[in-house]
Structure formats: C-alpha cells, structure tokens
Coordinates of C-alpha atoms in Angstrom, one line a residue:
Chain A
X1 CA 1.5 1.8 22.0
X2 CA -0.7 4.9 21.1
X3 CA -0.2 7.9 23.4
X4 CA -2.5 10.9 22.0
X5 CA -1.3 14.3 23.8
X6 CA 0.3 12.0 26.3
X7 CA 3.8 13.3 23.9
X8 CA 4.7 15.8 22.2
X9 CA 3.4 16.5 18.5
X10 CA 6.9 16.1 17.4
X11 CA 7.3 12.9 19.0
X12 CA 3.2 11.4 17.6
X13 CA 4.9 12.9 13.5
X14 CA 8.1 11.4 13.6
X15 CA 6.0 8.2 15.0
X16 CA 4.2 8.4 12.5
X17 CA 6.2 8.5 9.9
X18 CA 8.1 5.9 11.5
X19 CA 5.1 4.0 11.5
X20 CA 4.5 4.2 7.7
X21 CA 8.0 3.0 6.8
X22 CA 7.9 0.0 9.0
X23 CA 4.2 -0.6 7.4
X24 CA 5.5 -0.5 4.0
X25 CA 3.8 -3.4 3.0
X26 CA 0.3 -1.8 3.7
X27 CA 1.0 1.0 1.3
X28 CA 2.8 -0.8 -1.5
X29 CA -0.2 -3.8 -1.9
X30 CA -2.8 -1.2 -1.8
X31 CA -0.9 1.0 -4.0
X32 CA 0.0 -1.6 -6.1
X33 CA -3.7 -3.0 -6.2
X34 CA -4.6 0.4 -7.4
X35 CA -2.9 -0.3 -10.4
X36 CA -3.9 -4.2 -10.9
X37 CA -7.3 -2.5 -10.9
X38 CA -6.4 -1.6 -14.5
X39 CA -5.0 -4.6 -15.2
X40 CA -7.9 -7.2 -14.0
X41 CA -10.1 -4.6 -16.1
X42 CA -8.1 -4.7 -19.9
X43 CA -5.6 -7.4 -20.3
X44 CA -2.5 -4.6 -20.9
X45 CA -4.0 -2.5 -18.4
X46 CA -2.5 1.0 -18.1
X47 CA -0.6 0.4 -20.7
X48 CA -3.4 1.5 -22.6
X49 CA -2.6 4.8 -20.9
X50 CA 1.1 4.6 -22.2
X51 CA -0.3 4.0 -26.0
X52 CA -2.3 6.7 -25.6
X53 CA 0.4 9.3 -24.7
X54 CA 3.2 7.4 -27.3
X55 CA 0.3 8.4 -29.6
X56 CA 0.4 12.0 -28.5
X57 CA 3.8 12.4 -27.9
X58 CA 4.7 11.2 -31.8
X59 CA 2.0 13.5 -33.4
X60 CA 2.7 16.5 -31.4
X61 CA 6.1 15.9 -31.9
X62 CA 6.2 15.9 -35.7
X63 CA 4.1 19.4 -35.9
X64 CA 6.1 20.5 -33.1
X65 CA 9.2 20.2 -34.6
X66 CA 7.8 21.8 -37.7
X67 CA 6.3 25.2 -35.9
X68 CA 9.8 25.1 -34.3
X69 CA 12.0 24.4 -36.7
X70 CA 14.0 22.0 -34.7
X71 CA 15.4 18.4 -36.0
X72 CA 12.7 15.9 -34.9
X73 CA 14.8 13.8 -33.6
X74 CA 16.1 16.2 -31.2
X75 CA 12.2 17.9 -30.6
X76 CA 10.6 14.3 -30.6
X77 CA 13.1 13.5 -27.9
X78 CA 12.8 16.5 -25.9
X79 CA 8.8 16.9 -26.3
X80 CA 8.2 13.3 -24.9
X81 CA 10.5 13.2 -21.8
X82 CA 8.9 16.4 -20.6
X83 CA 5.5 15.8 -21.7
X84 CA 6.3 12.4 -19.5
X85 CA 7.3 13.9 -16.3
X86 CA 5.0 16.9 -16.3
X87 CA 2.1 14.3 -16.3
X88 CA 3.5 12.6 -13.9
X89 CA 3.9 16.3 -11.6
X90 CA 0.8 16.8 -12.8
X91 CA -1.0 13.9 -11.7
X92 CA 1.0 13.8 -8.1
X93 CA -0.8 16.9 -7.4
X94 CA -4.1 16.2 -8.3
X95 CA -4.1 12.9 -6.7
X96 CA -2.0 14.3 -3.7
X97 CA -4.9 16.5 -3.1
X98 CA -7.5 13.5 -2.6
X99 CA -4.9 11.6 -0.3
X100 CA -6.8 11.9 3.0
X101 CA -10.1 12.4 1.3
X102 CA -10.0 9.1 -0.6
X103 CA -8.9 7.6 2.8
X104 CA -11.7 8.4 4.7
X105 CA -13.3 4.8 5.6
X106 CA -9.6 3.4 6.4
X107 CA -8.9 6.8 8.7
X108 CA -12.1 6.3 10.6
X109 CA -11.9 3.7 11.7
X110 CA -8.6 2.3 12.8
X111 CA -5.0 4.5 13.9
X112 CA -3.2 4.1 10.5
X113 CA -0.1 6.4 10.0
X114 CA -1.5 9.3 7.9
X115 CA 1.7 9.5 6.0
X116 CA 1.1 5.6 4.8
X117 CA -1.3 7.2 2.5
X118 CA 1.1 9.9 1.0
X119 CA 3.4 7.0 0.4
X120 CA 0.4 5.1 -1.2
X121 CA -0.2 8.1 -3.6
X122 CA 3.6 8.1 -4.4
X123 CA 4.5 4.5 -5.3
X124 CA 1.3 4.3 -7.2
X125 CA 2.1 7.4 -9.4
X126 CA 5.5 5.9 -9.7
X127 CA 4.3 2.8 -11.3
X128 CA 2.6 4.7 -13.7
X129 CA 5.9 6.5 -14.5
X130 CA 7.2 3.4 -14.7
X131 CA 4.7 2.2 -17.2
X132 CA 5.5 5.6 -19.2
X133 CA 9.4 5.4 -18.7
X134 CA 8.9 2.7 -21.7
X135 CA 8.2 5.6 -24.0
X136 CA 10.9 7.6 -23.1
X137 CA 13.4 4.7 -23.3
X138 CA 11.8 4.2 -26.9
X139 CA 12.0 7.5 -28.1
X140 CA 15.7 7.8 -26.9
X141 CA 16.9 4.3 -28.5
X142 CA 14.9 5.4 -31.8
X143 CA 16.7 9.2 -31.7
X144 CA 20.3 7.4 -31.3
X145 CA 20.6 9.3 -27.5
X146 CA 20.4 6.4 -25.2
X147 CA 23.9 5.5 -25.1
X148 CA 24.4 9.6 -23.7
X149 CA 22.0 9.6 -21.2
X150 CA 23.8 10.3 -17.7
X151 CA 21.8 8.0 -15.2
X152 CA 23.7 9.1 -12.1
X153 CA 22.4 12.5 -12.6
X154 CA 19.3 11.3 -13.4
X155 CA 19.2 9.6 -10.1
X156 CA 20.0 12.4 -7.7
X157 CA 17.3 14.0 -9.6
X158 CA 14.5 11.8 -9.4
X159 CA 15.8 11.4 -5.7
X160 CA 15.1 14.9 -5.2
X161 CA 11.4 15.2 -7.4
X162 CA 10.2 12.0 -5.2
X163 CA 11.1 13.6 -2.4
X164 CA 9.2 16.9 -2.9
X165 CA 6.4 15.3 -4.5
X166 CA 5.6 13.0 -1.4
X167 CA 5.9 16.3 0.8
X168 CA 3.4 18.4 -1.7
X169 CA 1.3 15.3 -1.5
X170 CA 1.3 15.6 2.8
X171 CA 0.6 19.2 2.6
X172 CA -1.9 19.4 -0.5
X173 CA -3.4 16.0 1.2
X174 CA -4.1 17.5 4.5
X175 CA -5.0 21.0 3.6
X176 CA -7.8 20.1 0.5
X177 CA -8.9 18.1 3.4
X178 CA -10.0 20.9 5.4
X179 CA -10.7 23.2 2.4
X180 CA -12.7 21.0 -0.4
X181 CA -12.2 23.7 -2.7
X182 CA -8.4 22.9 -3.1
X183 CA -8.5 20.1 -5.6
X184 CA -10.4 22.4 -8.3
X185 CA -7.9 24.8 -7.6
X186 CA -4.6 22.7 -7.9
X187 CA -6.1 21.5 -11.1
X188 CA -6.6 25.0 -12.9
X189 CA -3.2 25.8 -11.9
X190 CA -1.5 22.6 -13.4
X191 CA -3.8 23.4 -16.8
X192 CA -2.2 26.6 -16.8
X193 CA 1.5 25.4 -15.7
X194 CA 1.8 23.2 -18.4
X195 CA 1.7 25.9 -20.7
X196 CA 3.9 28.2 -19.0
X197 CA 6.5 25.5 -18.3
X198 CA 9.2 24.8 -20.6
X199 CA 7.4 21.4 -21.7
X200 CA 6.1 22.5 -25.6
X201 CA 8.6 25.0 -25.8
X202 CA 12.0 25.3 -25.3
X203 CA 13.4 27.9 -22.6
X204 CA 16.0 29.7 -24.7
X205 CA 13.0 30.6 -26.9
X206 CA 12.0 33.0 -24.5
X207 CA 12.6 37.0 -24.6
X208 CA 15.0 38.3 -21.7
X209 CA 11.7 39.7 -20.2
X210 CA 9.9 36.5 -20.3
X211 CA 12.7 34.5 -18.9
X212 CA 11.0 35.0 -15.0
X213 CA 8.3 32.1 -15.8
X214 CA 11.7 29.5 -16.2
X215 CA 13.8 31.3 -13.6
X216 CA 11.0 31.9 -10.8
X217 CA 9.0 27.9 -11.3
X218 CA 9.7 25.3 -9.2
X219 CA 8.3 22.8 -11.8
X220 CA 10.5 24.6 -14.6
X221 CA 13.6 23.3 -12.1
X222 CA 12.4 20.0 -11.7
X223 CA 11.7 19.3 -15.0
X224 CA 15.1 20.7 -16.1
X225 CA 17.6 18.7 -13.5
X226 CA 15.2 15.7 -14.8
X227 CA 15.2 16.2 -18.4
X228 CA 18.9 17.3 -19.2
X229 CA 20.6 13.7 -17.9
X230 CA 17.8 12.0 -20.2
X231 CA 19.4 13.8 -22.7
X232 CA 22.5 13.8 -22.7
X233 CA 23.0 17.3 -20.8
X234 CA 24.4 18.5 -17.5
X235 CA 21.4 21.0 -16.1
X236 CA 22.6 24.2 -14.8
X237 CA 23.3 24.9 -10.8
X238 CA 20.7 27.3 -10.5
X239 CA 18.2 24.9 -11.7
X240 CA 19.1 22.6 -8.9
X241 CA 19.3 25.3 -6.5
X242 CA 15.6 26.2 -7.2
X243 CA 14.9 22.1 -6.6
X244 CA 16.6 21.5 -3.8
X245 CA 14.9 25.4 -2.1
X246 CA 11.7 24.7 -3.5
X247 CA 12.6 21.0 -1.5
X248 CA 13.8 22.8 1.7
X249 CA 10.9 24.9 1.5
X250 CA 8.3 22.1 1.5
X251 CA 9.8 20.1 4.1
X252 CA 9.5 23.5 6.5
X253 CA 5.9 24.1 5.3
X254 CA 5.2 20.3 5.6
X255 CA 6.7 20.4 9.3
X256 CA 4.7 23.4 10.4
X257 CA 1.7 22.4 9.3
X258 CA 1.9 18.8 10.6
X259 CA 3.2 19.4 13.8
X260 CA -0.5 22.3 14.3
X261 CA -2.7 20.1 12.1
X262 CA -2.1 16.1 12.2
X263 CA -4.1 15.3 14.4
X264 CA -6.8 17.4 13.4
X265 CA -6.8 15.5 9.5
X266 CA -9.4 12.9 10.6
X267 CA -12.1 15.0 12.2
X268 CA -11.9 16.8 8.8
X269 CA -13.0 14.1 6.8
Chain B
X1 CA -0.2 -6.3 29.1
X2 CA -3.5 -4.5 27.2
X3 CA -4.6 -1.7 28.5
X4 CA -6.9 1.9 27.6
X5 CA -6.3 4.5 29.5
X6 CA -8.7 8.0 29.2
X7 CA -7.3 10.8 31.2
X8 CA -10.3 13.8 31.1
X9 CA -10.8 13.5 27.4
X10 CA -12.7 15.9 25.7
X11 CA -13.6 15.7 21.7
X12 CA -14.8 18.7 20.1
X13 CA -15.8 18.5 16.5
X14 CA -15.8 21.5 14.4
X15 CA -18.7 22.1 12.1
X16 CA -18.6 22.7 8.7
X17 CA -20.7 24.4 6.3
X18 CA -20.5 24.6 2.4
X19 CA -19.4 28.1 3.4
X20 CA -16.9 27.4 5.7
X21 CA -15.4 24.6 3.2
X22 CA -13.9 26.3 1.1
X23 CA -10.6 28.4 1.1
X24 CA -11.8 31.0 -0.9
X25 CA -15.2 31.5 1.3
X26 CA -12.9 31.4 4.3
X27 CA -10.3 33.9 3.3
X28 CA -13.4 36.4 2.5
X29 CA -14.2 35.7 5.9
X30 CA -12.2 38.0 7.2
X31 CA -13.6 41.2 5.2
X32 CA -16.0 42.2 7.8
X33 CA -19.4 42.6 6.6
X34 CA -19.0 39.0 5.4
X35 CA -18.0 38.4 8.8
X36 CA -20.8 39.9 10.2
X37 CA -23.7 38.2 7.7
X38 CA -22.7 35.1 8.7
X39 CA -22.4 35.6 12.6
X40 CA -25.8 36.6 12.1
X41 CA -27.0 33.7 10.3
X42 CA -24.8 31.2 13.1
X43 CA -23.1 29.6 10.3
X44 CA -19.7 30.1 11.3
X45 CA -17.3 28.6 14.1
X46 CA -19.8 26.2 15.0
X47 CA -18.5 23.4 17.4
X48 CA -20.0 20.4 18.6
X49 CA -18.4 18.6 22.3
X50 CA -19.5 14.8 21.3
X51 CA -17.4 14.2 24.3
X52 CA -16.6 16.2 27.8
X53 CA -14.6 15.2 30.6
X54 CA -14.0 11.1 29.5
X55 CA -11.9 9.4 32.2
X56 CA -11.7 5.5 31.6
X57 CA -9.3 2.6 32.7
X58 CA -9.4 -0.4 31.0
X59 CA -7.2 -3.9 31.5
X60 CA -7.2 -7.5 30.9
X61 CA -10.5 -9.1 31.2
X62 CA -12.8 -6.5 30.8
X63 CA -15.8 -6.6 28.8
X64 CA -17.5 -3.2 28.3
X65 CA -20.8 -2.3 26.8
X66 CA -21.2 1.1 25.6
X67 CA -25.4 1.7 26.4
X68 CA -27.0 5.5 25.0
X69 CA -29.1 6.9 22.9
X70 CA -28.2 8.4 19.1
X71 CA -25.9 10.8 19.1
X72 CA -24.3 10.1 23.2
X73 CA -21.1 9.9 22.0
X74 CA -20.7 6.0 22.0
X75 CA -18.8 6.3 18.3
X76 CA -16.3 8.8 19.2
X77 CA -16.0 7.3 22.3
X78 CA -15.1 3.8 20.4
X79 CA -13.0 5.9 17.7
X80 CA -10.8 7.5 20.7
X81 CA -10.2 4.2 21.7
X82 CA -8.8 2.9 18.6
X83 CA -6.7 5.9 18.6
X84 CA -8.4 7.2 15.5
X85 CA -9.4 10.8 17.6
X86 CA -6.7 12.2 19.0
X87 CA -9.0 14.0 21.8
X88 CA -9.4 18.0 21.6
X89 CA -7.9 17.8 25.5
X90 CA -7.1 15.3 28.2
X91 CA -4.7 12.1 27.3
X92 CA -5.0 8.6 25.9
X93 CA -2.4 5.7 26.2
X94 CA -3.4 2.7 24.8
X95 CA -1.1 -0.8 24.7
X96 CA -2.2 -3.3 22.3
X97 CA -3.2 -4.7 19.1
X98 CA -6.2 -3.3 18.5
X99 CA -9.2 -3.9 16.3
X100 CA -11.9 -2.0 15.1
X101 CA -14.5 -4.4 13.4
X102 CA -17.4 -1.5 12.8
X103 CA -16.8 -2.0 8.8
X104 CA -15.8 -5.7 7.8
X105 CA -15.5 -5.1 4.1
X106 CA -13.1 -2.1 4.9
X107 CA -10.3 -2.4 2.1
X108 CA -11.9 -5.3 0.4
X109 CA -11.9 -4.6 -3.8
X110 CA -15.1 -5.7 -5.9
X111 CA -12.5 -6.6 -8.9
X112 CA -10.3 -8.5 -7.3
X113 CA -11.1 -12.5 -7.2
X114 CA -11.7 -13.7 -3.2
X115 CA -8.2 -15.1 -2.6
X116 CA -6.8 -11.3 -3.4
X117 CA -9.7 -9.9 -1.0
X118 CA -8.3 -12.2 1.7
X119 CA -4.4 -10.5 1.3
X120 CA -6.4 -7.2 0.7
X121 CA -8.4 -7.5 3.7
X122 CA -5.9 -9.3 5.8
X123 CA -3.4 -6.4 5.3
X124 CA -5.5 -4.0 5.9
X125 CA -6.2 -5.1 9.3
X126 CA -2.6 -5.1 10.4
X127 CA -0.7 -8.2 8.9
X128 CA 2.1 -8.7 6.6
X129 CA 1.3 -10.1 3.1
X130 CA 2.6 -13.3 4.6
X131 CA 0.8 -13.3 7.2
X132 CA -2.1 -12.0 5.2
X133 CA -1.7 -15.2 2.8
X134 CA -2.0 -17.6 5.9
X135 CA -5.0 -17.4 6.3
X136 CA -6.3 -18.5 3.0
X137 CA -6.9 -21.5 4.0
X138 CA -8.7 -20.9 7.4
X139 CA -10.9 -18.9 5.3
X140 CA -11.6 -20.7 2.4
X141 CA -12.7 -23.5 4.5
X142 CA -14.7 -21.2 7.0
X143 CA -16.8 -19.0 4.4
X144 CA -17.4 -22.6 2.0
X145 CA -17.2 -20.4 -0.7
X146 CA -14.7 -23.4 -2.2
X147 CA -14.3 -22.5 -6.2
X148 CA -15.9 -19.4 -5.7
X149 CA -12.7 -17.1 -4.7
X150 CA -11.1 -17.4 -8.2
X151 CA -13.3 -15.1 -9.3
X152 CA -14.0 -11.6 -9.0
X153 CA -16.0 -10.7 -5.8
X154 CA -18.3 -8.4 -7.4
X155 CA -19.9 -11.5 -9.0
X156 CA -20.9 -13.1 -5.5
X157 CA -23.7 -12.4 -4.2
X158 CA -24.1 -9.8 -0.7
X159 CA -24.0 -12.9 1.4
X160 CA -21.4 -14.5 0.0
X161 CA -19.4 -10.9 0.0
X162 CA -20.6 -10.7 3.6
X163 CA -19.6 -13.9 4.5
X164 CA -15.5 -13.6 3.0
X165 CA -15.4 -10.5 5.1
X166 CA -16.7 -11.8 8.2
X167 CA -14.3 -15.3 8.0
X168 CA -11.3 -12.3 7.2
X169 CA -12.1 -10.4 10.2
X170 CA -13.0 -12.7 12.9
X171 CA -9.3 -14.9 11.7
X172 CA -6.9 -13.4 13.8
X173 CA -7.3 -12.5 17.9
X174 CA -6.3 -8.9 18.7
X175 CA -6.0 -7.7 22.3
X176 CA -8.2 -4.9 22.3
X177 CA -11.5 -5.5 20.2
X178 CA -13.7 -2.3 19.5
X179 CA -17.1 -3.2 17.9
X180 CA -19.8 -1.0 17.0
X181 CA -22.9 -2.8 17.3
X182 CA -22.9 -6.7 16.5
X183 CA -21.6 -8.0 13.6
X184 CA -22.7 -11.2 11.7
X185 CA -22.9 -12.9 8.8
X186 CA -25.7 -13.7 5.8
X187 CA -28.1 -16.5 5.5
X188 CA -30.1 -18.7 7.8
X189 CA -28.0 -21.6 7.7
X190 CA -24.7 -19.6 8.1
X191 CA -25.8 -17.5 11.2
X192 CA -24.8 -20.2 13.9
X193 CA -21.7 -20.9 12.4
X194 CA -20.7 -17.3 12.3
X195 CA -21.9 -17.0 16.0
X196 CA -19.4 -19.7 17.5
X197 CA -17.0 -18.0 15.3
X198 CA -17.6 -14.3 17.1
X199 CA -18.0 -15.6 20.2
X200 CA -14.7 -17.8 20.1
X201 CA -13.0 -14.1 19.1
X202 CA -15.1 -12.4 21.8
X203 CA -13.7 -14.7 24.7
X204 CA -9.6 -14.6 23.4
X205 CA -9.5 -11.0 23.2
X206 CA -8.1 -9.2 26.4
X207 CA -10.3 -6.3 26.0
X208 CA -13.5 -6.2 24.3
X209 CA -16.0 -3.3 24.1
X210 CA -18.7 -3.2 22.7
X211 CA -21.5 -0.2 21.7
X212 CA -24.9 -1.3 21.4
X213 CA -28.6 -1.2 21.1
X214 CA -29.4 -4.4 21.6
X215 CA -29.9 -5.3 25.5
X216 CA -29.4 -9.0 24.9
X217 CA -26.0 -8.8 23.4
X218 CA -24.7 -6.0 25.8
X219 CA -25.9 -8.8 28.8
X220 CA -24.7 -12.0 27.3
X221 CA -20.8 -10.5 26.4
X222 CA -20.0 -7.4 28.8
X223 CA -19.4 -7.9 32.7
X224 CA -19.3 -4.0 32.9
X225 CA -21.5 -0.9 31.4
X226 CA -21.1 2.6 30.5
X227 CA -23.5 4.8 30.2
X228 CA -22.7 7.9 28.2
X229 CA -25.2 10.7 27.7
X230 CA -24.9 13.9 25.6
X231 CA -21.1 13.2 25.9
X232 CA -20.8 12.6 29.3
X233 CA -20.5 9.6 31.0
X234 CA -23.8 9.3 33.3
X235 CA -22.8 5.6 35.0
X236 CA -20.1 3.4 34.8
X237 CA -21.1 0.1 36.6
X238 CA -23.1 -3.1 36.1
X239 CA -24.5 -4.2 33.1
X240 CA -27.9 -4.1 35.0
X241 CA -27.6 -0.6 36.5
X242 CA -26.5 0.9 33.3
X243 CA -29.3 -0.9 31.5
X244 CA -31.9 0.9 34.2
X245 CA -30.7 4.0 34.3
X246 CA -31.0 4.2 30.7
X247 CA -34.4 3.2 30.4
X248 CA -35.5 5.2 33.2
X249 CA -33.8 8.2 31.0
X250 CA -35.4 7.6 27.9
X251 CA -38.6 7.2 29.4
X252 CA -38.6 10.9 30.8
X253 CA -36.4 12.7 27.8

C-alpha cells in the first residue's frame, strides 16, 4: 500500500527501507549483473581490474619499501591492504554520488525504495572488494602473516565501514542529485585524501604537528581499525572512536536529510 | 481490493537552471548582488504547478483515459499514481500491485543473452528471481525468438528487442495498470498477436488507465475520461464528453 503524506515522513523512511530489505533480490541481481557486465565482456572479467592493481601494489611496494627503509615484506604487506580498501572508500564515494542519478529511468517510473539503490551501490562495490580481497590474502600468505591475522576484529570492522559507506552513499546519492556539481567535488577530495591518508605512508612517520591529518580523518580511522587485524595488530580505541562518531554522525545527517528531502529525490532527477 | 485514492493533490516542480545546479553557484547565491542579478534575469526559484487541486477515486473495474494536450499534466498525473511523485500537497493512498508499462525495455541489458533479459526484466517489474525465471518459457514461446535468447541482445535486431520486452511485460497481470500512450510490438506479422496479448492484460487488470492521443484507443479500452488542462482537471465523465470538450478547447486555444 502506498500512502504519500497520508503518514508521517518517518513512517514512508523506515518503509522504505523496510521495503529495500524485503526486496533484496532486486538489488543483489542488478548489482550483481553490474558486475557480470565485465565478465560477459572478457572471460576473467574484473579480474582484469585485480591484475592491474596486484601489478601496482608489487611495484610500488618494492620502491616503497626502499624510500622508506622498511622490510618489504612488512611495506609490501602494509602498502597493498591499504591501497585495497582506500580504493574501495574511494570508489563507494564516487559511485555513491551517481546512486539516484544513474537511477533515473527505474525512479521515474515505478515506486521503488530509494534506499534499494544505495544497497545496489554497496553489494556491487563489495564484489569488487571481494575480487581484490584475493590480493590481500596473497600478499599475506607470501609475507608469512596470514596465520596472525585477527578475523573477529576484522569483522566488527568491516561491519562498521559497510555500514557508513551505505549511509555516505544515501546522503552523497541524494544530495549530488540536487546539486550536479557534487560528483566533481567528491572526486577532487578523494585524489587529495589518498595522499593525506596514512595509505603510502605510515602514520608514526609524521611530525607531532602533522599528526592532526591521522587524528582528525574519518578515512584515517577506517582504514586503521581495517588494516591492523589484517595484520596481525589490535588498532587503538581512539581509532575506533573516530569510526564509530564519524558512524553516529552519518546516520544523524542521513536521518535529517531523508526525513526533509526523500521524497523530493525523484523530482530532482 | 485495488483502489487510487487523490485527496487535493498538488505537484509543483522546481526548475532548475545550470546556475541553480550547482552547490557552489547556490551557496554564492546568498551574497547579495548575485542575488540580485539573477532575480533580475528570473533565473532563480522558478517553479512550475504541473498539477493543482487533483482529487480522484479509483476502484475495481474502472477504465480511465487520461485525454489533454502536451504539457496538461497527464504524466505526472500517471507518475502520482504509481506512487513515483509524492505530491507537493494533498494525499495519495494507493492498494495494489501496480504497473507502470510507459518504458518496456526498462532494466533490460544489451550484453546479456535473452534468457538473462527475461530475469532482468522480470525482476525489475516486481518478481522474485524465481518467479522471474517462470516465465521463460511463456516468453520464449510468445516472442518466437526460439534459439535466439542464448545470445546477447544487442545482436537482435529493434524488433526482436522490442518484441522480448513486450512478451516480459505483458506476462504477469497487476491490479492497477498505468500506461502512457499504447504500447506494441514490431513487425507486420507480429502486431495482432501482440494486440490479443495487451488486450488479454487490459481486461484482467482491476484498474487500468490509460493517457492518450489516440481517440480510438481511449474509446475502445476506457468506460470513463478525464480531462486535465494546464494541471487541472477540466471534466471527469464520459469518454464521449471528455473527447468533446477537448476538441472544442483545442479548437479555440
């Protein structure tokens, strides 16, 4: 039953998101068809992809570990897992901000859950990862670190990323709807966050004075409560603090701006 | 049971210019002169009321034809009806399974061989992948396209594309069926088929409405008219009166 104004906004979001859940199977085929895409095009498919960065990830790593005078073993390691996950941030984003935009023809013209298509975004990205996890899992059996990694922690903390990144895709989604110039914009910002994230570089390589760009980023956090179990590590309460605030955070701003905007997505596109 | 339900619906649309677009154009909107410039130029705030003061009741049985000229509101009127506006003011209730058939190929992937189209398509208009997958066969006879759906749809031609999308969309029943203008399917030959095939849908669905140029279609499916004009319905009635009025209108714009 549809009831537009008939309830209250609160009501038509959690409905909605209600809606998306019970619909999973809409999301996951289409999400998953974006990724057969690549496959009915090249036999290995986005594999292709995951070549391509084991490619990057190896040469980088050797000079890498060179410039910074690290074992390879432990730079290679350290290099690919958060080269990895910062593409995968990375690509959330920039395809979180096309969610609605991209989903213009379905939108238009029958009552789909809006949030269906953040999922859609989500799963499909996390295939990718998936695709990519291979390299990590490579890199970590070839360094003699697999048997450390602590997978419970790793868990909670992909638990947590998956969780913001579907709500950044919700409000990124909906407001580069209304304001085309947001796409461009997220995607300066990730150029320059990759370099200012502790992804090349290690964070206790920074200066007391420089430590704010690791203590005061979001993606510094997520990276870190990520990265840490794959090697081996515990990561630091205040790195999880800044996750799980930087989570709170997003779920308020994702709240607000549903319960004002939702309905007005489709009349943007 | 089905039913559509418009309480005083009104549908304003808010237009947008390259200006307005942007975040960084609207944020300078607030320094004054800017402000100012574009006032002047009538760029800014613009809003266009497709729809004013809506009130319809639909149940069981009804047939409705949607009848006005470009631009009356007959799309929004069908897109508040499959729930896809939620109106600017006034309240909609809608109960049933509802389907918009304006654009068959909706979801459909040029890669993809036809037998992944049908799932593709299937799902897309509401069903499980099970369910989606049931229909294979329905469809596969229907469209004749026999050996064809192993491969890739982009390699058929626009009729044969035309015609997997059509067999897809006209497989299951829904209650309410919204349809923006006619739809049909490719060559000579294929055209009759595809009309039994409509029309079977046409009488199983509870609710049908339909917006329209064509008189003859209007008069063959819908019992019941509305006229709409500049957002406004003018006359809700008869096919017949509707189809007067209207002419009557556009012969003294």
């Amino acid at each position: 039953m549809i009831q537009t104004n008939a309830r209250s906004q609160l009501h038509l979001l959690l409905k909605d998101l209600a809606g998306a859940f019970q619909g999973w199977e809409f999301w996951v085929y289409l999400g998953w068809n974006d990724i057969a895409k690549q496959y009915r095009r090249s036999f290995i498919g986005p594999i292709w992809i995951t070549l391509n960065t084991a490619l990057f990830i190896v040469a980088f790593g050797l000079v890498g570990a060179q410039l910074f005078k690290i074992a390879v073993r432990d730079y290679l390691s350290y290099f690919c897992i958060g080269h990895i996950l910062f593409g995968f941030f990375s690509a959330l984003l920039n395809e979180g901000c096309l969610t609605y935009i991209n989903a213009t023809a379905f939108l238009k013209q029958t009552a789909y859950p809006k949030t269906a298509f953040v999922l859609r975004v989500l799963w499909k990205n996390l295939i990718l990862l998936g695709h990519n996890f291979l390299v990590i899992l490579g890199v970590l059996v070839w360094a003699g670190k697999i048997g450390n990694v602590a997978w419970v922690d790793f868990a909670a903390a992909l638990l947590v990323a998956l969780i913001s990144g579907a709500l950044a895709v919700a409000i990124l989604g909906a407001l580069a709807a209304r304001f085309r110039d947001i796409p461009m914009m997220v995607q300066s910002i990730m150029q320059i966050a990759f370099f200012l994230t502790p992804v090349i570089w290690k964070a206790d390589q920074l200066t007391e004075r420089a430590k704010f760009l690791v203590v005061w980023n979001p993606l510094a956090a997520y990276l870190d409560i990520l990265r840490r179990p794959l090697l081996g590590e515990s990561a630091p309460p205040e790195s999880w603090y800044m996750a799980l605030g930087a989570m709170a955070a997003q779920a308020g701003l994702f709240i607000a701006l549903y319960l004002a905007a939702r309905r007005r997505i489709v009349y943007w596109l | 049971m089905p039913f559509t339900e418009l309480n005083s619906v009104c549908v304003d649309f808010p237009v947008f210019t390259s200006r307005s677009r942007g975040l960084v154009n609207t944020l300078f909107m607030y320094t004054k002169q800017e402000q100012r410039r574009v006032e002047k130029a009538g760029m800014f705030g613009y809003t266009v009321h497709a729809l004013r003061d809506i009130n319809v009741s639909l149940g069981p049985g009804d047939r409705i034809g949607l009848i006005g000229r470009n631009g009356a509101g007959k799309t929004t009127l069908l897109r508040v009806m499959s729930g896809v506006y939620e109106p600017s003011s006034g309240t909609v209730r809608i109960e049933g399974r509802i389907s918009s058939l304006t654009d068959i190929m909706l979801g459909m992937d040029p890669d993809a061989n036809g037998y992944e189209n049908i799932v593709l398509r299937g799902i897309v208009l509401g069903l499980s992948r099970k369910e989606a997958a049931s229909l294979i066969p329905d469809v596969a006879d229907f469209s004749g396209l026999g050996q064809y759906l192993d491969l890739p749809v982009s390699t058929y031609s626009t009729g044969m594309m035309l015609r997997l999308a059509f067999a897809v969309s006209t497989a299951v029943v829904p209650e309410i069926l919204l349809m923006d203008e006619m739809i049909g399917a490719g060559d000579a030959h294929f055209v009759e088929k595809a009309q039994s095939r409509i029309n079977k849908v046409i009488e199983n669905v509870s609710i049908l409405v339909i917006a329209s140029h064509n008189e003859e279609i209007i008069k063959r499916f819908c019992t019941r008219g509305i006229l709409l004009d500049e957002g406004r319905i003018k006359h809700m009635g008869s096919v017949d009166e509707c189809m007067a009025l209207h002419k009557e209108g556009s012969s003294h714009p």
